[in-house]
mmCIF file of C-alpha atoms and ligand atoms in Angstrom:
data_model
loop_
_atom_site.group_PDB
_atom_site.id
_atom_site.type_symbol
_atom_site.label_atom_id
_atom_site.label_comp_id
_atom_site.label_asym_id
_atom_site.label_seq_id
_atom_site.Cartn_x
_atom_site.Cartn_y
_atom_site.Cartn_z
ATOM 1 C CA MET A 1 101.371 -69.662 -45.228
ATOM 2 C CA PRO A 2 102.826 -66.749 -43.280
ATOM 3 C CA ASP A 3 106.256 -67.289 -44.877
ATOM 4 C CA ASP A 4 105.676 -64.776 -47.629
ATOM 5 C CA ALA A 5 104.763 -62.113 -45.137
ATOM 6 C CA VAL A 6 107.647 -62.982 -42.905
ATOM 7 C CA THR A 7 110.210 -62.527 -45.627
ATOM 8 C CA ALA A 8 108.635 -59.303 -46.789
ATOM 9 C CA GLN A 9 110.215 -55.893 -46.482
ATOM 10 C CA LYS A 10 111.001 -53.892 -43.378
ATOM 11 C CA SER A 11 108.696 -51.433 -41.645
ATOM 12 C CA GLN A 12 108.772 -47.712 -42.159
ATOM 13 C CA GLY A 13 109.692 -47.421 -38.523
ATOM 14 C CA GLY A 14 113.123 -48.818 -39.199
ATOM 15 C CA GLU A 15 112.701 -51.387 -36.435
ATOM 16 C CA VAL A 16 112.652 -55.094 -37.054
ATOM 17 C CA PRO A 17 108.967 -55.892 -36.867
ATOM 18 C CA LEU A 18 108.900 -59.133 -38.704
ATOM 19 C CA GLU A 19 111.097 -60.714 -36.119
ATOM 20 C CA SER A 20 107.961 -60.939 -34.053
ATOM 21 C CA LEU A 21 106.328 -63.183 -36.586
ATOM 22 C CA GLN A 22 109.269 -65.494 -36.515
ATOM 23 C CA ASP A 23 109.147 -65.538 -32.780
ATOM 24 C CA PRO A 24 107.160 -68.717 -32.133
ATOM 25 C CA HIS A 25 106.516 -67.736 -28.549
ATOM 26 C CA PHE A 26 104.910 -64.448 -29.563
ATOM 27 C CA LEU A 27 102.797 -66.044 -32.260
ATOM 28 C CA GLN A 28 101.678 -68.889 -30.086
ATOM 29 C CA ASN A 29 100.786 -66.509 -27.313
ATOM 30 C CA LEU A 30 98.854 -64.254 -29.644
ATOM 31 C CA ARG A 31 97.018 -67.164 -31.142
ATOM 32 C CA GLN A 32 95.996 -68.450 -27.742
ATOM 33 C CA GLN A 33 94.617 -65.075 -26.742
ATOM 34 C CA MET A 34 92.690 -64.848 -29.966
ATOM 35 C CA VAL A 35 91.183 -68.284 -29.621
ATOM 36 C CA LYS A 36 90.123 -67.552 -26.074
ATOM 37 C CA PHE A 37 88.582 -64.282 -27.181
ATOM 38 C CA ALA A 38 86.741 -65.838 -30.115
ATOM 39 C CA ARG A 39 85.570 -68.831 -28.144
ATOM 40 C CA LEU A 40 84.018 -66.654 -25.478
ATOM 41 C CA GLN A 41 81.948 -64.890 -28.035
ATOM 42 C CA LEU A 42 81.093 -67.619 -30.444
ATOM 43 C CA ARG A 43 80.870 -70.448 -27.931
ATOM 44 C CA ASP A 44 81.826 -72.816 -30.657
ATOM 45 C CA GLU A 45 85.253 -74.341 -30.955
ATOM 46 C CA ASP A 46 85.233 -74.737 -34.731
ATOM 47 C CA LEU A 47 83.822 -71.321 -35.513
ATOM 48 C CA ALA A 48 86.343 -69.769 -33.151
ATOM 49 C CA GLU A 49 89.271 -71.564 -34.768
ATOM 50 C CA ASP A 50 88.067 -70.526 -38.217
ATOM 51 C CA ALA A 51 87.715 -66.888 -37.233
ATOM 52 C CA VAL A 52 91.190 -66.837 -35.709
ATOM 53 C CA GLN A 53 92.702 -68.530 -38.721
ATOM 54 C CA GLU A 54 91.153 -66.041 -41.118
ATOM 55 C CA ALA A 55 92.074 -63.075 -38.973
ATOM 56 C CA LEU A 56 95.686 -64.199 -38.678
ATOM 57 C CA ALA A 57 95.982 -64.844 -42.386
ATOM 58 C CA GLY A 58 94.547 -61.417 -43.121
ATOM 59 C CA ALA A 59 96.825 -59.722 -40.639
ATOM 60 C CA LEU A 60 99.971 -61.419 -41.842
ATOM 61 C CA LYS A 61 99.347 -60.073 -45.316
ATOM 62 C CA ASN A 62 99.834 -56.588 -43.916
ATOM 63 C CA ALA A 63 102.393 -57.470 -41.326
ATOM 64 C CA ASP A 64 105.120 -55.386 -42.909
ATOM 65 C CA SER A 65 103.493 -52.177 -41.740
ATOM 66 C CA PHE A 66 103.884 -52.915 -38.063
ATOM 67 C CA ALA A 67 106.718 -51.540 -36.071
ATOM 68 C CA ARG A 68 106.056 -53.405 -32.897
ATOM 69 C CA GLN A 69 104.479 -56.534 -31.553
ATOM 70 C CA SER A 70 101.898 -54.583 -29.599
ATOM 71 C CA ALA A 71 100.769 -52.755 -32.732
ATOM 72 C CA LEU A 72 100.462 -56.010 -34.594
ATOM 73 C CA ARG A 73 98.463 -57.433 -31.731
ATOM 74 C CA THR A 74 96.039 -54.503 -31.816
ATOM 75 C CA TRP A 75 95.652 -54.870 -35.542
ATOM 76 C CA VAL A 76 95.076 -58.604 -35.427
ATOM 77 C CA PHE A 77 92.398 -58.202 -32.795
ATOM 78 C CA SER A 78 90.609 -55.545 -34.773
ATOM 79 C CA ILE A 79 90.413 -57.953 -37.693
ATOM 80 C CA LEU A 80 89.274 -60.729 -35.429
ATOM 81 C CA LYS A 81 86.430 -58.543 -34.224
ATOM 82 C CA TYR A 82 85.141 -58.236 -37.771
ATOM 83 C CA LYS A 83 85.390 -61.962 -38.299
ATOM 84 C CA ILE A 84 83.474 -62.628 -35.117
ATOM 85 C CA ALA A 85 80.766 -60.108 -35.905
ATOM 86 C CA ASP A 86 80.481 -61.802 -39.252
ATOM 87 C CA ALA A 87 80.201 -65.279 -37.786
ATOM 88 C CA LEU A 88 77.601 -64.070 -35.314
ATOM 89 C CA ARG A 89 75.600 -62.525 -38.110
ATOM 90 C CA HIS A 90 75.504 -65.847 -39.902
ATOM 91 C CA ARG A 91 74.700 -67.809 -36.833
ATOM 92 C CA GLN A 92 71.972 -65.471 -35.724
ATOM 93 C CA ARG A 93 69.475 -67.211 -37.966
ATOM 94 C CA VAL A 94 70.192 -70.516 -36.310
ATOM 95 C CA ILE A 95 69.591 -69.276 -32.803
ATOM 96 C CA ALA A 96 65.952 -69.323 -31.876
ATOM 97 C CA SER A 97 65.285 -65.832 -30.640
ATOM 98 C CA SER A 98 63.029 -66.180 -27.670
ATOM 99 C CA GLU A 99 62.229 -62.624 -26.565
ATOM 100 C CA LEU A 100 64.947 -62.072 -24.015
ATOM 101 C CA GLY A 101 66.750 -65.292 -24.643
ATOM 102 C CA ASP A 102 67.967 -66.706 -21.376
ATOM 103 C CA ASP A 103 65.627 -68.331 -18.934
ATOM 104 C CA GLU A 104 63.299 -65.528 -17.907
ATOM 105 C CA HIS A 105 62.291 -67.182 -14.697
ATOM 106 C CA ARG A 106 65.873 -67.567 -13.530
ATOM 107 C CA GLU A 107 66.596 -63.944 -14.407
ATOM 108 C CA GLN A 108 63.646 -62.705 -12.403
ATOM 109 C CA ALA A 109 64.805 -64.757 -9.454
ATOM 110 C CA PHE A 110 68.287 -63.277 -9.751
ATOM 111 C CA MET A 111 66.898 -59.736 -9.628
ATOM 112 C CA ASP A 112 64.496 -60.504 -6.814
ATOM 113 C CA ALA A 113 67.421 -61.674 -4.742
ATOM 114 C CA LEU A 114 69.140 -58.309 -5.156
ATOM 115 C CA PHE A 115 66.294 -55.966 -4.306
ATOM 116 C CA LYS A 116 63.696 -55.835 -1.580
ATOM 117 C CA THR A 117 60.039 -55.642 -2.559
ATOM 118 C CA ASN A 118 60.202 -51.852 -2.227
ATOM 119 C CA GLY A 119 62.816 -51.808 -4.984
ATOM 120 C CA HIS A 120 65.776 -50.906 -2.802
ATOM 121 C CA TRP A 121 68.935 -52.935 -2.338
ATOM 122 C CA HIS A 122 69.094 -55.757 0.115
ATOM 123 C CA LYS A 123 71.798 -54.654 2.479
ATOM 124 C CA ALA A 124 74.119 -57.539 1.635
ATOM 125 C CA GLU A 125 73.766 -56.883 -2.092
ATOM 126 C CA ARG A 126 74.466 -53.179 -2.050
ATOM 127 C CA PRO A 127 77.426 -52.419 -4.342
ATOM 128 C CA THR A 128 80.533 -51.295 -2.507
ATOM 129 C CA SER A 129 83.231 -48.993 -3.711
ATOM 130 C CA TRP A 130 85.904 -50.621 -5.899
ATOM 131 C CA SER A 131 89.389 -49.412 -5.392
ATOM 132 C CA GLY A 132 91.586 -48.761 -8.348
ATOM 133 C CA PRO A 133 90.882 -51.482 -10.927
ATOM 134 C CA GLN A 134 91.766 -48.989 -13.639
ATOM 135 C CA GLY A 135 95.050 -48.103 -12.085
ATOM 136 C CA GLY A 136 97.332 -50.736 -13.503
ATOM 137 C CA VAL A 137 96.561 -53.551 -11.106
ATOM 138 C CA GLN A 138 95.211 -55.591 -13.969
ATOM 139 C CA SER A 139 97.357 -58.544 -13.195
ATOM 140 C CA GLU A 140 97.222 -61.909 -14.865
ATOM 141 C CA HIS A 141 95.186 -63.080 -11.918
ATOM 142 C CA PHE A 142 92.631 -60.320 -12.329
ATOM 143 C CA TRP A 143 92.041 -61.211 -15.965
ATOM 144 C CA ARG A 144 91.489 -64.809 -15.020
ATOM 145 C CA VAL A 145 88.789 -63.687 -12.615
ATOM 146 C CA PHE A 146 87.302 -61.429 -15.275
ATOM 147 C CA ASP A 147 87.315 -64.316 -17.697
ATOM 148 C CA ALA A 148 85.535 -66.572 -15.237
ATOM 149 C CA CYS A 149 82.891 -63.920 -14.553
ATOM 150 C CA LEU A 150 82.253 -63.487 -18.273
ATOM 151 C CA ASN A 151 81.935 -67.219 -18.671
ATOM 152 C CA GLY A 152 79.409 -67.222 -15.884
ATOM 153 C CA LEU A 153 77.006 -65.010 -17.828
ATOM 154 C CA PRO A 154 74.009 -66.634 -19.473
ATOM 155 C CA GLU A 155 74.723 -67.099 -23.163
ATOM 156 C CA LYS A 156 72.620 -64.321 -24.618
ATOM 157 C CA GLN A 157 73.794 -61.789 -22.048
ATOM 158 C CA ALA A 158 77.390 -62.693 -22.750
ATOM 159 C CA ARG A 159 76.941 -62.324 -26.485
ATOM 160 C CA VAL A 160 75.149 -58.999 -26.294
ATOM 161 C CA PHE A 161 77.556 -57.631 -23.707
ATOM 162 C CA MET A 162 80.546 -58.566 -25.829
ATOM 163 C CA MET A 163 79.054 -57.139 -28.997
ATOM 164 C CA ARG A 164 78.474 -53.912 -27.153
ATOM 165 C CA GLU A 165 81.647 -53.650 -25.079
ATOM 166 C CA PHE A 166 84.248 -55.704 -26.950
ATOM 167 C CA ILE A 167 83.276 -55.179 -30.551
ATOM 168 C CA GLU A 168 81.890 -51.772 -29.617
ATOM 169 C CA LEU A 169 78.836 -52.009 -31.829
ATOM 170 C CA GLU A 170 76.084 -49.430 -31.435
ATOM 171 C CA SER A 171 72.717 -50.453 -30.013
ATOM 172 C CA GLU A 172 70.922 -50.288 -33.355
ATOM 173 C CA GLU A 173 73.438 -52.566 -34.952
ATOM 174 C CA ILE A 174 73.165 -55.191 -32.231
ATOM 175 C CA CYS A 175 69.380 -55.008 -32.361
ATOM 176 C CA SER A 176 69.298 -55.583 -36.069
ATOM 177 C CA GLN A 177 71.880 -58.345 -35.976
ATOM 178 C CA LEU A 178 70.156 -60.237 -33.190
ATOM 179 C CA ASP A 179 66.632 -59.172 -34.025
ATOM 180 C CA LEU A 180 66.007 -57.507 -30.667
ATOM 181 C CA THR A 181 63.921 -54.517 -29.692
ATOM 182 C CA THR A 182 65.798 -51.641 -28.130
ATOM 183 C CA SER A 183 64.140 -52.152 -24.779
ATOM 184 C CA ASN A 184 65.062 -55.840 -24.810
ATOM 185 C CA LEU A 185 68.617 -54.857 -25.549
ATOM 186 C CA TYR A 186 68.649 -52.501 -22.578
ATOM 187 C CA VAL A 187 67.297 -55.178 -20.287
ATOM 188 C CA ILE A 188 69.853 -57.718 -21.450
ATOM 189 C CA LEU A 189 72.759 -55.331 -20.993
ATOM 190 C CA TYR A 190 71.423 -54.282 -17.608
ATOM 191 C CA ARG A 191 71.281 -57.867 -16.447
ATOM 192 C CA ALA A 192 74.698 -58.660 -17.832
ATOM 193 C CA ARG A 193 76.233 -55.697 -16.015
ATOM 194 C CA MET A 194 74.422 -56.602 -12.832
ATOM 195 C CA ARG A 195 75.794 -60.124 -12.923
ATOM 196 C CA LEU A 196 79.279 -59.121 -13.934
ATOM 197 C CA ARG A 197 79.680 -56.496 -11.266
ATOM 198 C CA LYS A 198 78.369 -58.833 -8.618
ATOM 199 C CA CYS A 199 80.765 -61.535 -9.718
ATOM 200 C CA LEU A 200 83.750 -59.183 -9.843
ATOM 201 C CA GLU A 201 82.907 -57.670 -6.523
ATOM 202 C CA SER A 202 82.661 -60.970 -4.732
ATOM 203 C CA SER A 203 85.645 -62.600 -6.386
ATOM 204 C CA TRP A 204 87.991 -59.661 -6.655
ATOM 205 C CA PHE A 205 86.853 -56.481 -4.984
ATOM 206 C CA SER A 206 85.630 -57.959 -1.732
ATOM 207 C CA PRO A 207 87.318 -56.388 1.314
ATOM 208 C CA ASP A 208 89.674 -59.331 1.841
ATOM 209 C CA GLU A 209 90.769 -59.355 -1.772
ATOM 210 C CA ARG A 210 91.285 -55.651 -1.646
ATOM 211 C CA LYS A 211 93.907 -56.068 1.039
ATOM 212 C CA THR A 212 95.955 -58.476 -1.038
ATOM 213 C CA LEU A 213 95.508 -56.236 -4.021
ATOM 214 C CA ARG A 214 96.994 -53.292 -2.193
ATOM 215 C CA LYS A 215 99.892 -55.388 -1.083
ATOM 216 C CA GLU A 216 100.553 -56.489 -4.643
ATOM 217 C CA GLY A 217 100.388 -52.908 -5.776
ATOM 218 C CA ARG A 218 103.098 -51.909 -3.342
ATOM 219 C CA LYS A 219 105.631 -54.389 -4.682
ATOM 220 C CA MET B 1 61.231 -41.229 -5.018
ATOM 221 C CA MET B 2 62.914 -43.401 -7.611
ATOM 222 C CA ASP B 3 63.890 -46.824 -6.256
ATOM 223 C CA CYS B 4 67.232 -48.589 -6.673
ATOM 224 C CA LYS B 5 65.918 -50.921 -9.342
ATOM 225 C CA LYS B 6 64.926 -48.005 -11.521
ATOM 226 C CA ALA B 7 68.058 -46.029 -10.719
ATOM 227 C CA THR B 8 70.370 -48.886 -11.706
ATOM 228 C CA ARG B 9 68.348 -49.445 -14.887
ATOM 229 C CA LEU B 10 68.873 -45.835 -15.871
ATOM 230 C CA ALA B 11 72.542 -45.898 -14.925
ATOM 231 C CA SER B 12 73.004 -48.891 -17.202
ATOM 232 C CA GLU B 13 70.978 -47.365 -20.032
ATOM 233 C CA SER B 14 72.992 -44.188 -19.881
ATOM 234 C CA GLN B 15 75.773 -46.253 -21.470
ATOM 235 C CA GLU B 16 73.575 -46.740 -24.543
ATOM 236 C CA ARG B 17 71.468 -43.618 -24.824
ATOM 237 C CA LYS B 18 71.302 -40.040 -23.665
ATOM 238 C CA LEU B 19 68.956 -39.856 -20.704
ATOM 239 C CA LYS B 20 66.097 -37.383 -20.822
ATOM 240 C CA THR B 21 66.414 -34.309 -18.652
ATOM 241 C CA GLY B 22 63.820 -35.564 -16.205
ATOM 242 C CA GLU B 23 65.431 -38.967 -15.932
ATOM 243 C CA LYS B 24 68.824 -37.409 -15.415
ATOM 244 C CA LEU B 25 67.527 -35.217 -12.636
ATOM 245 C CA GLU B 26 65.716 -38.027 -10.862
ATOM 246 C CA LEU B 27 68.751 -40.260 -11.130
ATOM 247 C CA LYS B 28 70.996 -37.551 -9.793
ATOM 248 C CA LEU B 29 68.727 -37.050 -6.818
ATOM 249 C CA HIS B 30 68.724 -40.745 -6.099
ATOM 250 C CA LEU B 31 72.489 -41.096 -6.401
ATOM 251 C CA ALA B 32 72.931 -38.215 -3.986
ATOM 252 C CA ILE B 33 71.361 -40.216 -1.219
ATOM 253 C CA CYS B 34 72.154 -43.816 -2.179
ATOM 254 C CA SER B 35 75.738 -45.060 -2.009
ATOM 255 C CA GLY B 36 74.852 -48.478 -3.442
ATOM 256 C CA CYS B 37 73.509 -47.006 -6.647
ATOM 257 C CA ARG B 38 76.292 -44.462 -6.754
ATOM 258 C CA ASN B 39 78.787 -47.310 -6.695
ATOM 259 C CA PHE B 40 76.795 -49.173 -9.325
ATOM 260 C CA ALA B 41 76.718 -46.162 -11.630
ATOM 261 C CA HIS B 42 80.468 -45.843 -11.286
ATOM 262 C CA GLN B 43 80.999 -49.540 -11.893
ATOM 263 C CA VAL B 44 79.155 -49.681 -15.222
ATOM 264 C CA GLY B 45 81.752 -47.252 -16.506
ATOM 265 C CA ILE B 46 84.564 -49.309 -15.044
ATOM 266 C CA LEU B 47 83.119 -52.436 -16.671
ATOM 267 C CA ARG B 48 83.222 -50.725 -20.021
ATOM 268 C CA GLY B 49 86.853 -49.791 -19.556
ATOM 269 C CA LEU B 50 87.782 -53.259 -18.410
ATOM 270 C CA ALA B 51 85.962 -54.919 -21.281
ATOM 271 C CA ARG B 52 87.795 -52.757 -23.779
ATOM 272 C CA ASP B 53 91.182 -53.438 -22.244
ATOM 273 C CA TYR B 54 90.372 -57.107 -22.237
ATOM 274 C CA ALA B 55 89.271 -57.030 -25.865
ATOM 275 C CA ARG B 56 92.469 -55.304 -26.858
ATOM 276 C CA GLY B 57 94.411 -58.367 -25.962
ATOM 277 C CA GLU B 58 94.659 -57.575 -22.274
ATOM 278 C CA GLU B 59 97.402 -55.136 -22.910
ATOM 279 C CA LYS B 60 97.214 -51.484 -23.691
ATOM 280 C CA ALA B 61 99.245 -50.577 -26.731
ATOM 281 C CA PRO B 62 100.930 -47.203 -26.343
ATOM 282 C CA PRO B 63 99.260 -44.717 -28.714
ATOM 283 C CA GLN B 64 102.375 -44.208 -30.812
ATOM 284 C CA ASP B 65 102.278 -47.896 -31.640
ATOM 285 C CA GLN B 66 99.123 -47.614 -33.682
ATOM 286 C CA PRO B 67 99.760 -49.046 -37.129
ATOM 287 C CA GLN B 68 99.570 -46.413 -39.802
ATOM 288 C CA ASP B 69 96.300 -46.376 -41.695
ATOM 289 C CA ALA B 70 94.999 -49.255 -39.638
ATOM 290 C CA GLY B 71 91.912 -47.275 -38.723
ATOM 291 C CA LYS B 72 91.163 -46.184 -42.245
ATOM 292 C CA SER B 73 91.812 -49.146 -44.464
ATOM 293 C CA SER B 74 89.377 -52.002 -44.276
ATOM 294 C CA PRO B 75 90.703 -55.043 -42.486
ATOM 295 C CA GLU B 76 88.218 -57.138 -44.403
ATOM 296 C CA GLU B 77 90.226 -57.620 -47.550
HETATM 297 ZN ZN1 LIG C 1 69.655 -46.804 -4.791
#
């Protein structure tokens, strides 16, 4: 139980960090984010719940060293990443590793729809310039769109992309964990990025959306 | 000349490995004349940034909020 941690001593920062752990709203919120995060990667309700539970328990043991909620959040997520990597490692043996995983035929069709036979973009598919997604317009709504786009990735692409970009594993590590060749890894990441950017562009960065985005930014 | 398929492949791979000098040059030449691929190359970087923000709990913690020793000690135990 977290009670021990909650009644533990104060932080070095002199603030009142442990309040946050007694704040049911904060904890509930954090937990929800973690479950969502774990579920996306593990695609298994039970495994996700387990990983979150373990990560939270581990984090609460050290909770006294956190001065702020945001620091605690960062810490908890870094532990969760380890738990997820661990769970993936175990599950890897269960997943039949067909060379590139996801339906090769469907993937080819997806690419063919983007490029002409001469290898250049179809006009309608040509990426356009995104305005300012890095500049603090990452609203709640944007993250919902991002979430939906991630969920739209074929399973293997989603897993590899998240290992690379969320857990920030190096290529070699992903290859050995998932038993992939380097060139397969590159192809999978390429496809994942292609799908993600297309999804984001059409559901968020399309010219119409951009107008509303600018308006929001002005508020 | 390099086509867009190849150029986008290389732009994506540059996130995982250092491109060879020849590849870099060819890619650069292609990007100079192709706005679609230029946008793509920019977007793979943006995707990385977004993914990391998202993974950090969708909220950027100010740097001074980093827990002490969090990076060094193992969170495993
Ligand atoms: Zn091009």
